[in-house]
CSV table of C-alpha atoms and ligand atoms in Angstrom, one decimal:
chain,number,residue,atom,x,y,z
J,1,UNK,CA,130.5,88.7,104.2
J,2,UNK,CA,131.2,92.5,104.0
J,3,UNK,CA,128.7,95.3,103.9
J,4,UNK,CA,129.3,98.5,102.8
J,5,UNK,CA,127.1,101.0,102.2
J,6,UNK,CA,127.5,103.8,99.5
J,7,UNK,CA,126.0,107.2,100.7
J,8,UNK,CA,126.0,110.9,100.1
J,9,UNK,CA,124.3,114.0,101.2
J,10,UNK,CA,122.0,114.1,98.3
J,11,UNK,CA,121.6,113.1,94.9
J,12,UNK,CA,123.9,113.3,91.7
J,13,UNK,CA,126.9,113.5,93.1
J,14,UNK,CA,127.9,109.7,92.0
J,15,UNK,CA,126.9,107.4,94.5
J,16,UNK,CA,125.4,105.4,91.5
J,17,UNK,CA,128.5,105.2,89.6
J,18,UNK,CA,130.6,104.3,92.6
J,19,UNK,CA,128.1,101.7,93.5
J,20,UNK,CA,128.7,100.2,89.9
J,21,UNK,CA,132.0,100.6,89.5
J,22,UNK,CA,132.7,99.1,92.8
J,23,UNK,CA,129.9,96.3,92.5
J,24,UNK,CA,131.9,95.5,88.5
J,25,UNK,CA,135.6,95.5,90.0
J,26,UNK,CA,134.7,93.1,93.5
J,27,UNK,CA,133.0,90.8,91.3
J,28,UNK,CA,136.2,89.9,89.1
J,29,UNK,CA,137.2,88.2,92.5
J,30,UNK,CA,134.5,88.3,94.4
J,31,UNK,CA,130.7,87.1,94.7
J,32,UNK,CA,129.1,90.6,95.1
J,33,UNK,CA,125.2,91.3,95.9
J,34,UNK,CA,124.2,95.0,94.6
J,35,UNK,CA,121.3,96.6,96.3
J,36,UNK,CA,119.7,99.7,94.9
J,37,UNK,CA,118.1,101.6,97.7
J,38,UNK,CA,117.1,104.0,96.1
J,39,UNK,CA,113.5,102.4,95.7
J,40,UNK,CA,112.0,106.1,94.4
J,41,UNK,CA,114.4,106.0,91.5
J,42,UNK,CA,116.4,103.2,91.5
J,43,UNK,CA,118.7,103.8,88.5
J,44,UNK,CA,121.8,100.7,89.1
J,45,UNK,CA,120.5,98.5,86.6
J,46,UNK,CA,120.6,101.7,83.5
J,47,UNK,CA,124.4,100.8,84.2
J,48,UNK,CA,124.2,96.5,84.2
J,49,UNK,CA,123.1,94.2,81.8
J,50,UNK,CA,119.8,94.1,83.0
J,51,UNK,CA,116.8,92.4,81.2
J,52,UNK,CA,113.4,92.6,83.3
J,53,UNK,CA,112.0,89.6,81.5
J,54,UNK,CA,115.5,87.8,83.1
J,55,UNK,CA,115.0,88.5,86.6
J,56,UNK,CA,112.8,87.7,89.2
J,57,UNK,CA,109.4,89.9,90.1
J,58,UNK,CA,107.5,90.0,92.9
J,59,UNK,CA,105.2,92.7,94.4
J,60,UNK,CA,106.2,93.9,97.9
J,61,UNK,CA,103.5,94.2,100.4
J,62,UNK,CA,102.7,95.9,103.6
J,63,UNK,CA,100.2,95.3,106.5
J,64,UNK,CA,96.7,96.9,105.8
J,65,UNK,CA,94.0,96.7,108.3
J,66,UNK,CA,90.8,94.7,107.1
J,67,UNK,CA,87.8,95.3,109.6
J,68,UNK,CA,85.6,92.0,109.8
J,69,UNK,CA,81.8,93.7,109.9
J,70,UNK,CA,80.3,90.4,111.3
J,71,UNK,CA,82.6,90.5,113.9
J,72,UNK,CA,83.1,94.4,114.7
J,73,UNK,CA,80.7,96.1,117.6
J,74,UNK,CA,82.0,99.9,116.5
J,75,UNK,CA,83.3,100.7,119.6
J,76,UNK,CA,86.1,103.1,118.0
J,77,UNK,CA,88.9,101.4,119.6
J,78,UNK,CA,91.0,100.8,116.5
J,79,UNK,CA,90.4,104.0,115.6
J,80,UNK,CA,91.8,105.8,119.2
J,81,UNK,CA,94.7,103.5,119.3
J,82,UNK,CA,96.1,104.4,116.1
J,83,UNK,CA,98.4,107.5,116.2
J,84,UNK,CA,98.7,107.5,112.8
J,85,UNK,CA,95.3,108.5,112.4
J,86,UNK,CA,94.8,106.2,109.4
J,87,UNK,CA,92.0,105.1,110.6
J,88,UNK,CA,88.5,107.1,111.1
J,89,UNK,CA,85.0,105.5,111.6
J,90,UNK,CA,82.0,107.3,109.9
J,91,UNK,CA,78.9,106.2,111.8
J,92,UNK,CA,79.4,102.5,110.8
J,93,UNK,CA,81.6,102.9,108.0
J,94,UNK,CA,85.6,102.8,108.4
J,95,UNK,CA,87.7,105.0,106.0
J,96,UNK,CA,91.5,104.2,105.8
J,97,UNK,CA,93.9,106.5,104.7
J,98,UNK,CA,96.4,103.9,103.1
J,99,UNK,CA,99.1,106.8,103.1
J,100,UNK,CA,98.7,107.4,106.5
J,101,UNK,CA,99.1,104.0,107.8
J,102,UNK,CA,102.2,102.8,109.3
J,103,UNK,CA,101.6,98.4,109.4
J,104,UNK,CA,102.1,99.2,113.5
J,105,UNK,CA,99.4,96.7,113.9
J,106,UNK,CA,98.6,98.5,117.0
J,107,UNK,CA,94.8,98.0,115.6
J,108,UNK,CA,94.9,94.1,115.4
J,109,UNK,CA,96.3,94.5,119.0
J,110,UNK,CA,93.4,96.6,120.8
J,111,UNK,CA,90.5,95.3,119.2
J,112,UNK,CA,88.3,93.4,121.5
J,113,UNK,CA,86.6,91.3,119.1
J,114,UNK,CA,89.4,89.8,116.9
J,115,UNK,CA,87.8,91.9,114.0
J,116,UNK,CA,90.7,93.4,112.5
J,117,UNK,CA,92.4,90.6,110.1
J,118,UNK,CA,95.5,90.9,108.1
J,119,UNK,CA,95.4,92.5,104.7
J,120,UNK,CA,98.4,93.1,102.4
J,121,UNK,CA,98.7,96.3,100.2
J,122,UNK,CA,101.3,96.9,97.5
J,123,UNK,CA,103.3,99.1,97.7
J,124,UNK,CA,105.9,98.5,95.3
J,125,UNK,CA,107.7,95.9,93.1
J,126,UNK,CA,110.9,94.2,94.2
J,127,UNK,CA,113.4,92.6,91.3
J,128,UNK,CA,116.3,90.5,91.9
J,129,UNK,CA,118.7,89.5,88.7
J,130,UNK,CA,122.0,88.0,88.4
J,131,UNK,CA,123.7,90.1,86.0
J,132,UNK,CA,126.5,87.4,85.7
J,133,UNK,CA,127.7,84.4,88.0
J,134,UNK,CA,129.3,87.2,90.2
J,135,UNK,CA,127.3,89.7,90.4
J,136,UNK,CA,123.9,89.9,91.2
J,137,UNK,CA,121.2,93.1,91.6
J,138,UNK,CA,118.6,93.9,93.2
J,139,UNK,CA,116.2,97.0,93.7
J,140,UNK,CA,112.2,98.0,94.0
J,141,UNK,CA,110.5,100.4,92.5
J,142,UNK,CA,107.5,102.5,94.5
J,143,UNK,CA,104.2,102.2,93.9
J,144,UNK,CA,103.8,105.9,92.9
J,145,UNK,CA,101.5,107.4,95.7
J,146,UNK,CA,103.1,105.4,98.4
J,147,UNK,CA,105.0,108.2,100.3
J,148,UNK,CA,107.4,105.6,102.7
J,149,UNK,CA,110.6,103.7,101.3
J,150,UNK,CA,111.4,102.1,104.2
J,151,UNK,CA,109.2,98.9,103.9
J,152,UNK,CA,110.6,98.6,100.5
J,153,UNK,CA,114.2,99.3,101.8
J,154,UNK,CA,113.9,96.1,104.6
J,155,UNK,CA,112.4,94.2,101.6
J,156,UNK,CA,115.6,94.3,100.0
J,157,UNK,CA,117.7,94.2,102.8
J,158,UNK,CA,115.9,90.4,104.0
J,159,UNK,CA,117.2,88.8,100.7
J,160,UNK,CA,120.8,89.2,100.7
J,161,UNK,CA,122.0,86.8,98.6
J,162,UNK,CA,123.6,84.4,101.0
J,163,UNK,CA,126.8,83.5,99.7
J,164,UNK,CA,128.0,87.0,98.4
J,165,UNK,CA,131.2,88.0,99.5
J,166,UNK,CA,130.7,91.5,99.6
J,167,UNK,CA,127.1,93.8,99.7
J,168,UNK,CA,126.9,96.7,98.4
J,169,UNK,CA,124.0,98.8,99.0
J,170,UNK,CA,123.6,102.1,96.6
J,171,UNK,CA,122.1,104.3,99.7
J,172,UNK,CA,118.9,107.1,98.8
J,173,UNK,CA,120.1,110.3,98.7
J,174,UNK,CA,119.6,112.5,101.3
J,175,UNK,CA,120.1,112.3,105.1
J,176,UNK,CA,116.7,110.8,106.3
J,177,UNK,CA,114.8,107.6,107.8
J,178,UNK,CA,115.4,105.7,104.4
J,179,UNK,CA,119.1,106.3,104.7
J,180,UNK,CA,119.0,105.3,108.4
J,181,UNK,CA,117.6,102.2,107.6
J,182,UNK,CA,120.3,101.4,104.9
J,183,UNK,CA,123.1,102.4,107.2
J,184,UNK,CA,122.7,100.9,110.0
J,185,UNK,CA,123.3,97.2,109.1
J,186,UNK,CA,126.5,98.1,107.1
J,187,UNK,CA,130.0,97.6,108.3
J,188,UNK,CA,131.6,100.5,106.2
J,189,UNK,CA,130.3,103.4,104.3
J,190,UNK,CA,131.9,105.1,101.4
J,191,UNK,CA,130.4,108.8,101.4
J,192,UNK,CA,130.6,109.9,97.9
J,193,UNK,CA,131.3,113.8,97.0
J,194,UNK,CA,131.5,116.6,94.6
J,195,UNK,CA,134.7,119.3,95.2
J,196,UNK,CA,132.0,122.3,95.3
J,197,UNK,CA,131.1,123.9,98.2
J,198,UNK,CA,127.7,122.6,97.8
J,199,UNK,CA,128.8,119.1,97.9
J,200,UNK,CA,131.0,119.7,101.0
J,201,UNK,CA,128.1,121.2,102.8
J,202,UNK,CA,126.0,117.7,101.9
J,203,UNK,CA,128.8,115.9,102.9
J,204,UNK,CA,129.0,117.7,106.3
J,205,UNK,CA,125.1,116.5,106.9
J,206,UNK,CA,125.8,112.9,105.7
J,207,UNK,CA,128.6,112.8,107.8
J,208,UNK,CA,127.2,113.8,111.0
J,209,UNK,CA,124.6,111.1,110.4
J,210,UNK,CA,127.5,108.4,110.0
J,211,UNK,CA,128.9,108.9,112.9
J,212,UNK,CA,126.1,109.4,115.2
J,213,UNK,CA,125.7,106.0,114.2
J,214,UNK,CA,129.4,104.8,115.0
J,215,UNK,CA,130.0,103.7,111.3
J,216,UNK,CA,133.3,103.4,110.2
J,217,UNK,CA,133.5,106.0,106.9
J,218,UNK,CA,136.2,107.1,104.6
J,219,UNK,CA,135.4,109.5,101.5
J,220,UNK,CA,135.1,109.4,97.5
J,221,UNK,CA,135.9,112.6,95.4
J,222,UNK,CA,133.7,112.1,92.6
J,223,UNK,CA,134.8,114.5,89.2
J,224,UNK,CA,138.0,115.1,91.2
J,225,UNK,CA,140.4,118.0,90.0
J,226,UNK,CA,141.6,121.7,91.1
J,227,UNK,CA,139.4,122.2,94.2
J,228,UNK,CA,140.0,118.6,95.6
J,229,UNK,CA,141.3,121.0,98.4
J,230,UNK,CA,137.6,121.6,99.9
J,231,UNK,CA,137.5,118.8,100.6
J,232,UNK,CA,140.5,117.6,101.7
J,233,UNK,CA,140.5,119.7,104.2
J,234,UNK,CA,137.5,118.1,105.5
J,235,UNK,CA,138.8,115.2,105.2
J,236,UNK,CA,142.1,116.4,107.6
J,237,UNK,CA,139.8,118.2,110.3
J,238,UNK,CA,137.8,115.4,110.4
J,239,UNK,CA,140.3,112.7,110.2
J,240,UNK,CA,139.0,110.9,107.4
J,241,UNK,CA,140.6,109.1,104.5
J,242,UNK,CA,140.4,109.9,101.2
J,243,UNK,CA,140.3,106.3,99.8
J,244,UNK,CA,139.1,107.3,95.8
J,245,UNK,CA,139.3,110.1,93.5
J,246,UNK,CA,137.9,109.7,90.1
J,247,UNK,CA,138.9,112.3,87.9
J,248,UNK,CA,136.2,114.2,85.9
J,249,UNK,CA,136.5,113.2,82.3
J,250,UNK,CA,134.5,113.7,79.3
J,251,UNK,CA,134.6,110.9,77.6
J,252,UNK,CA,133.7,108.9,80.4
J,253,UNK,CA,130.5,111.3,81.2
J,254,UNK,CA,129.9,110.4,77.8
J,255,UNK,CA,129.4,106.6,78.1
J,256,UNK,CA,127.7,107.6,81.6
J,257,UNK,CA,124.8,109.4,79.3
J,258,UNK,CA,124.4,106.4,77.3
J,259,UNK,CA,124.0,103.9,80.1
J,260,UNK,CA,127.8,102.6,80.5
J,261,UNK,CA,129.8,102.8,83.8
J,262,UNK,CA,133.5,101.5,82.2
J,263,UNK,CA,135.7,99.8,84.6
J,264,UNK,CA,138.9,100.1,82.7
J,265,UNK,CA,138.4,103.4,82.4
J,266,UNK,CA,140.3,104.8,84.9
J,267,UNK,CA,143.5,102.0,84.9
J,268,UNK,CA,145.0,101.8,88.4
J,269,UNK,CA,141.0,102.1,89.8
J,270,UNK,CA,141.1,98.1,90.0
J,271,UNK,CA,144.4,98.4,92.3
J,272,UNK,CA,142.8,100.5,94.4
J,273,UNK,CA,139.4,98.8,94.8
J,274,UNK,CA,141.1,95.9,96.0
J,275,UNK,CA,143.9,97.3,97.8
J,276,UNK,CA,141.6,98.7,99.9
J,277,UNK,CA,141.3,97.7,103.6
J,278,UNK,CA,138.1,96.1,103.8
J,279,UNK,CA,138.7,94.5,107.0
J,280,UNK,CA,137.5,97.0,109.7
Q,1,UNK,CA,73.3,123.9,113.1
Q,2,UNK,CA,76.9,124.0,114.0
Q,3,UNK,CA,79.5,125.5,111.8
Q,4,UNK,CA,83.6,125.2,111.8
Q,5,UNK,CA,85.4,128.1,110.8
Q,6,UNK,CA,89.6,127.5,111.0
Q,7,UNK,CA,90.8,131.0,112.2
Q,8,UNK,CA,94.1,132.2,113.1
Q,9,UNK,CA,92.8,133.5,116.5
Q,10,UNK,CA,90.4,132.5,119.0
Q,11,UNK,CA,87.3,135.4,118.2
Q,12,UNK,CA,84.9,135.9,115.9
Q,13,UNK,CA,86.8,139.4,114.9
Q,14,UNK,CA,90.0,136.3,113.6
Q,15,UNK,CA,90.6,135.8,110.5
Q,16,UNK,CA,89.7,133.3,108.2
Q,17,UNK,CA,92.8,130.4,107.8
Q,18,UNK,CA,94.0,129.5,104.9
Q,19,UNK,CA,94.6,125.9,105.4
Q,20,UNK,CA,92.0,124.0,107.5
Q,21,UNK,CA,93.8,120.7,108.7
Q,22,UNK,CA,96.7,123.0,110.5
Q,23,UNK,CA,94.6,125.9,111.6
Q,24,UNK,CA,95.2,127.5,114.7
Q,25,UNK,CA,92.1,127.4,116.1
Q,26,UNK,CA,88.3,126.4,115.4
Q,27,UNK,CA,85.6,128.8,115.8
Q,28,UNK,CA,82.6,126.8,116.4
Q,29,UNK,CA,79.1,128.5,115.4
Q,30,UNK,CA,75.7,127.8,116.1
Q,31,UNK,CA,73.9,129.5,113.0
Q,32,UNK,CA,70.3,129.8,115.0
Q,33,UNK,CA,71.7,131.8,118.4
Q,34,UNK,CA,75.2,133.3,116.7
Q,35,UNK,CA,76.8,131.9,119.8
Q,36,UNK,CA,80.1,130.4,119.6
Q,37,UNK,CA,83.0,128.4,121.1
Q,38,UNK,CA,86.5,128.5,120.6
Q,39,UNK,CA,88.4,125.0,119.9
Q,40,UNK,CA,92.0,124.8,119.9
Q,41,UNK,CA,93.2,122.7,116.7
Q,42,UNK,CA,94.6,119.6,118.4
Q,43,UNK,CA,95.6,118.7,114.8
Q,44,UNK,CA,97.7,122.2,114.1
Q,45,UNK,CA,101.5,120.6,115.0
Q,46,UNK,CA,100.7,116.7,114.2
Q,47,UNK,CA,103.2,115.4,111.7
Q,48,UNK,CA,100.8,113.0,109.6
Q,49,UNK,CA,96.9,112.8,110.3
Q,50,UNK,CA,96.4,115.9,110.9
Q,51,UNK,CA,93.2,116.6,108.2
Q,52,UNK,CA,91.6,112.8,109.5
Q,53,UNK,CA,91.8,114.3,113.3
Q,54,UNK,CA,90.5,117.9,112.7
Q,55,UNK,CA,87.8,116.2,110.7
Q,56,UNK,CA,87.2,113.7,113.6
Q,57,UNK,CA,87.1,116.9,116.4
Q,58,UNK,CA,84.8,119.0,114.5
Q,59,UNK,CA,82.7,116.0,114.0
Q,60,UNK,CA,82.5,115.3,117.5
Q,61,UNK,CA,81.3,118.4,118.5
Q,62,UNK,CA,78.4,118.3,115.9
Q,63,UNK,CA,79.4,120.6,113.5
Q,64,UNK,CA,77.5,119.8,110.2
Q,65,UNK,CA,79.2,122.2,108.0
Q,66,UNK,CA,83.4,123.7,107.9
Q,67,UNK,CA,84.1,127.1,106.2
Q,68,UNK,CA,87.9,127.4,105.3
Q,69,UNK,CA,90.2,128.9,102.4
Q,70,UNK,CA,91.6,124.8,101.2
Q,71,UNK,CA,91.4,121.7,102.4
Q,72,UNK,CA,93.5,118.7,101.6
Q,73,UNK,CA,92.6,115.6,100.0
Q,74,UNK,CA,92.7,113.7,103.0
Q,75,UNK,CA,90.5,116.0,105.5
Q,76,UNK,CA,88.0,116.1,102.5
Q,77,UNK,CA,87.5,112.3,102.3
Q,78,UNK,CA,87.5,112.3,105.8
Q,79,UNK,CA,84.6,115.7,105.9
Q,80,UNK,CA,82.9,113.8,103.4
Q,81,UNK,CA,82.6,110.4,104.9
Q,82,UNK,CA,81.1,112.3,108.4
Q,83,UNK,CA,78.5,114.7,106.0
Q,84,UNK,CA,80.1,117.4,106.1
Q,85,UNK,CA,79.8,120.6,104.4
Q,86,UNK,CA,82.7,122.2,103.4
Q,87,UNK,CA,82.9,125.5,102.1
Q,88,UNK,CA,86.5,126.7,101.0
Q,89,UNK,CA,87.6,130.1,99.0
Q,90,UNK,CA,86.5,131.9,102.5
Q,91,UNK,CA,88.6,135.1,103.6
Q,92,UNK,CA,88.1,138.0,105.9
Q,93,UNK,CA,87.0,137.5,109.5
Q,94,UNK,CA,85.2,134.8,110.8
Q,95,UNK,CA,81.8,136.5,111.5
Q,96,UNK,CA,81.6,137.9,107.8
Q,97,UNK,CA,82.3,134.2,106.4
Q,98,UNK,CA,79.4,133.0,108.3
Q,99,UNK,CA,77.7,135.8,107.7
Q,100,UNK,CA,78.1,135.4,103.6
Q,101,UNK,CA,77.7,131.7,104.3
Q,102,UNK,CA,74.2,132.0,105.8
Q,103,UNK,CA,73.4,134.7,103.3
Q,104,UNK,CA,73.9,132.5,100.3
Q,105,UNK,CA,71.6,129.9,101.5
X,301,SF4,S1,88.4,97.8,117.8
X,301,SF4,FE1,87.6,96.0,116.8
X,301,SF4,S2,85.5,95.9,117.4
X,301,SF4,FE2,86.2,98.0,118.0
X,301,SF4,S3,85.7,99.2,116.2
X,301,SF4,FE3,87.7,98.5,115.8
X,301,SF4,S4,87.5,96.7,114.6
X,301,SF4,FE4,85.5,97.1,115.5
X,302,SF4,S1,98.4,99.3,111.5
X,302,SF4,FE1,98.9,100.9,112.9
X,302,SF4,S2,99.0,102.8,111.6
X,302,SF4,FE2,97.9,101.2,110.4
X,302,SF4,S3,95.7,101.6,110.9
X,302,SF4,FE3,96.5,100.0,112.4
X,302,SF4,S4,97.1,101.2,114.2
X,302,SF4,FE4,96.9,102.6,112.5
């Protein structure tokens, strides 16, 4: 099983088409496992033939603290061990501040009097869907006022579909903890870009992330054409290859808007997909 | 009674803050004598929490009411579950907010 993860400095710059079109061309050979990261606007499956009522639904969860009152003696030391501060007590009334609250458990841990049992609060949904016997999908979607991705992100990332050849994971945009997480159990990342200086200075973040991390990482132009230069020549300080240029076209933006991501668009792209070296 | 004013400095001649959970500094008042005491914001630089502490400190040292410019949603719940007063629109120095405070009552 391969894992590569598809990543760039921030948002719109094609990560989600790459992911597709990558996830599509593997899976005329391969068994390939899609994972959306993007779990605050997971957008994958606007590109596959997804049908909710088709997949599977379940609610992801998180530790919550629930404070046994028979059992409690109010001594506050829940409360001092949490530095988090999710957790206040009010005379003899706890208040939890859901947002705050990390799932440390460090409150189950100090409390003398085995008060503090295991709740479970939602955060978000996860979905998994085979889109066909090749290729399946999976993302989650955020509960809307829960501010951390990264218990939805390991969610995803503890059902990988066994017996896939290849995993692709469709990285969150930015350079953050949520990207971290995604990252760091990949064995190659493709960092997608735009030739704009703009893109080349979010590229320059996402890279110094990648290898801070050791990851073995080669570059996509994404709407390639007259200033590929930018970035090539980031690509030449830097010693990085330059494994995939898709050319900026129209007509292919077009079925983009209306929710298609066509593989035999671009005709030697399947070559290259699997003439790639995938075996670092 | 003990009141909270967030201040940008640590006198009663400092100004009002804006934001309570990441203030500067506390000015703590006691309405009957007009003394005070200064508290440093252990809150000011936390990265999340910081309204639940600052609400937990001034509680701790008895003060029943907190006169600020805003407050965020979670230092209000947290105000509110300890009884707290909290006043918020305030500006100028800390003496005249206590001052108008007092008057107003
Ligand atoms: S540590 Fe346990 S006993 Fe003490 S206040 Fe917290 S829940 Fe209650
Ligand atoms: S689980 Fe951790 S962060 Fe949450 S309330 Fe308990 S100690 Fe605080």
């Amino acid at each position: 099983m391969k894992k590569i993860a598809v990543a760039s400095g921030k948002g719109g710059t094609g990560k989600t088409t790459f992911s597709v079109l990558l996830s599509k061309v593997l899976s005329k050979k391969y068994r390939v496992h899609l994972i959306d990261c993007d779990v605050e606007e997971p957008n994958c499956h606007l590109f596959l033939n997804f049908k909710e009522e088709f997949s599977e639904r379940e609610d992801i969860t998180v530790f919550t603290p629930e404070i046994d009152p028979e059992k409690c003696d109010y001594c506050g030391k829940c409360v001092e061990v949490c530095r988090f501060k999710a957790l206040l007590l009010a005379d003899k009334t706890f208040i939890k501040f859901d947002e705050l609250c990390h799932s440390c458990k460090g409150c189950i841990f100090v409390c003398p009097k085995g008060a503090v049992k295991e709740g479970k609060r939602k955060v978000g949904e996860g979905f998994f869907s085979e889109i066909h016997k090749n290729l399946f999908l999976s993302f989650a979607r955020m509960t809307v006022s829960q501010a951390r991705p990264t218990p939805l992100i390991s969610e995803l990332k503890s059902k990988i579909d066994k017996k896939a050849d290849f995993v692709i994971f469709d990285s969150p945009p930015g350079a953050s903890c949520p990207v971290v997480e995604v990252l760091k159990d990949s064995d190659r990342v493709f960092l997608v870009t735009e030739p704009t200086p703009f893109g080349l200075y979010d590229l320059g973040i996402a890279f110094e992330i990648v290898k801070e991390m050791n990851k073995d990482v080669c570059l996509v132009i994404n709407k390639s054409g007259e200033n590929d230069f930018l970035i090539e020549d980031f690509a030449k300080k830097k010693k990085l290859e330059i494994v995939l240029k898709i050319p900026f076209s129209k007509e292919f933006a077009k079925k983009y808007s209306d929710g298609e991501i066509d593989t035999d668009f671009f005709p030697d792209f399947e070559n290259k997909i699997f003439n790639l070296d995938y075996s670092h | 009674m003990k009141i909270a004013v967030s201040a940008t400095g640590g006198s009663l001649n400092a100004q009002v803050s804006s934001v309570f959970a990441r203030c500067a500094y506390f000015v703590i008042v006691d309405s009957e004598t007009m003394k005070f005491e200064i508290m440093q914001n252990p809150a000011e630089g936390m990265m999340g929490g910081a309204g639940p502490e600052a609400a937990r400190q001034i509680n701790d040292r008895g003060c029943r009411v907190v006169i600020t410019g805003q407050v965020g949603p979670n230092a209000q719940r947290a105000l509110e579950s300890f009884g707290i007063e909290v006043v918020t629109g305030a500006t100028g120095t800390v003496k005249e907010a206590v001052e108008n405070y007092l008057k107003q009552k």
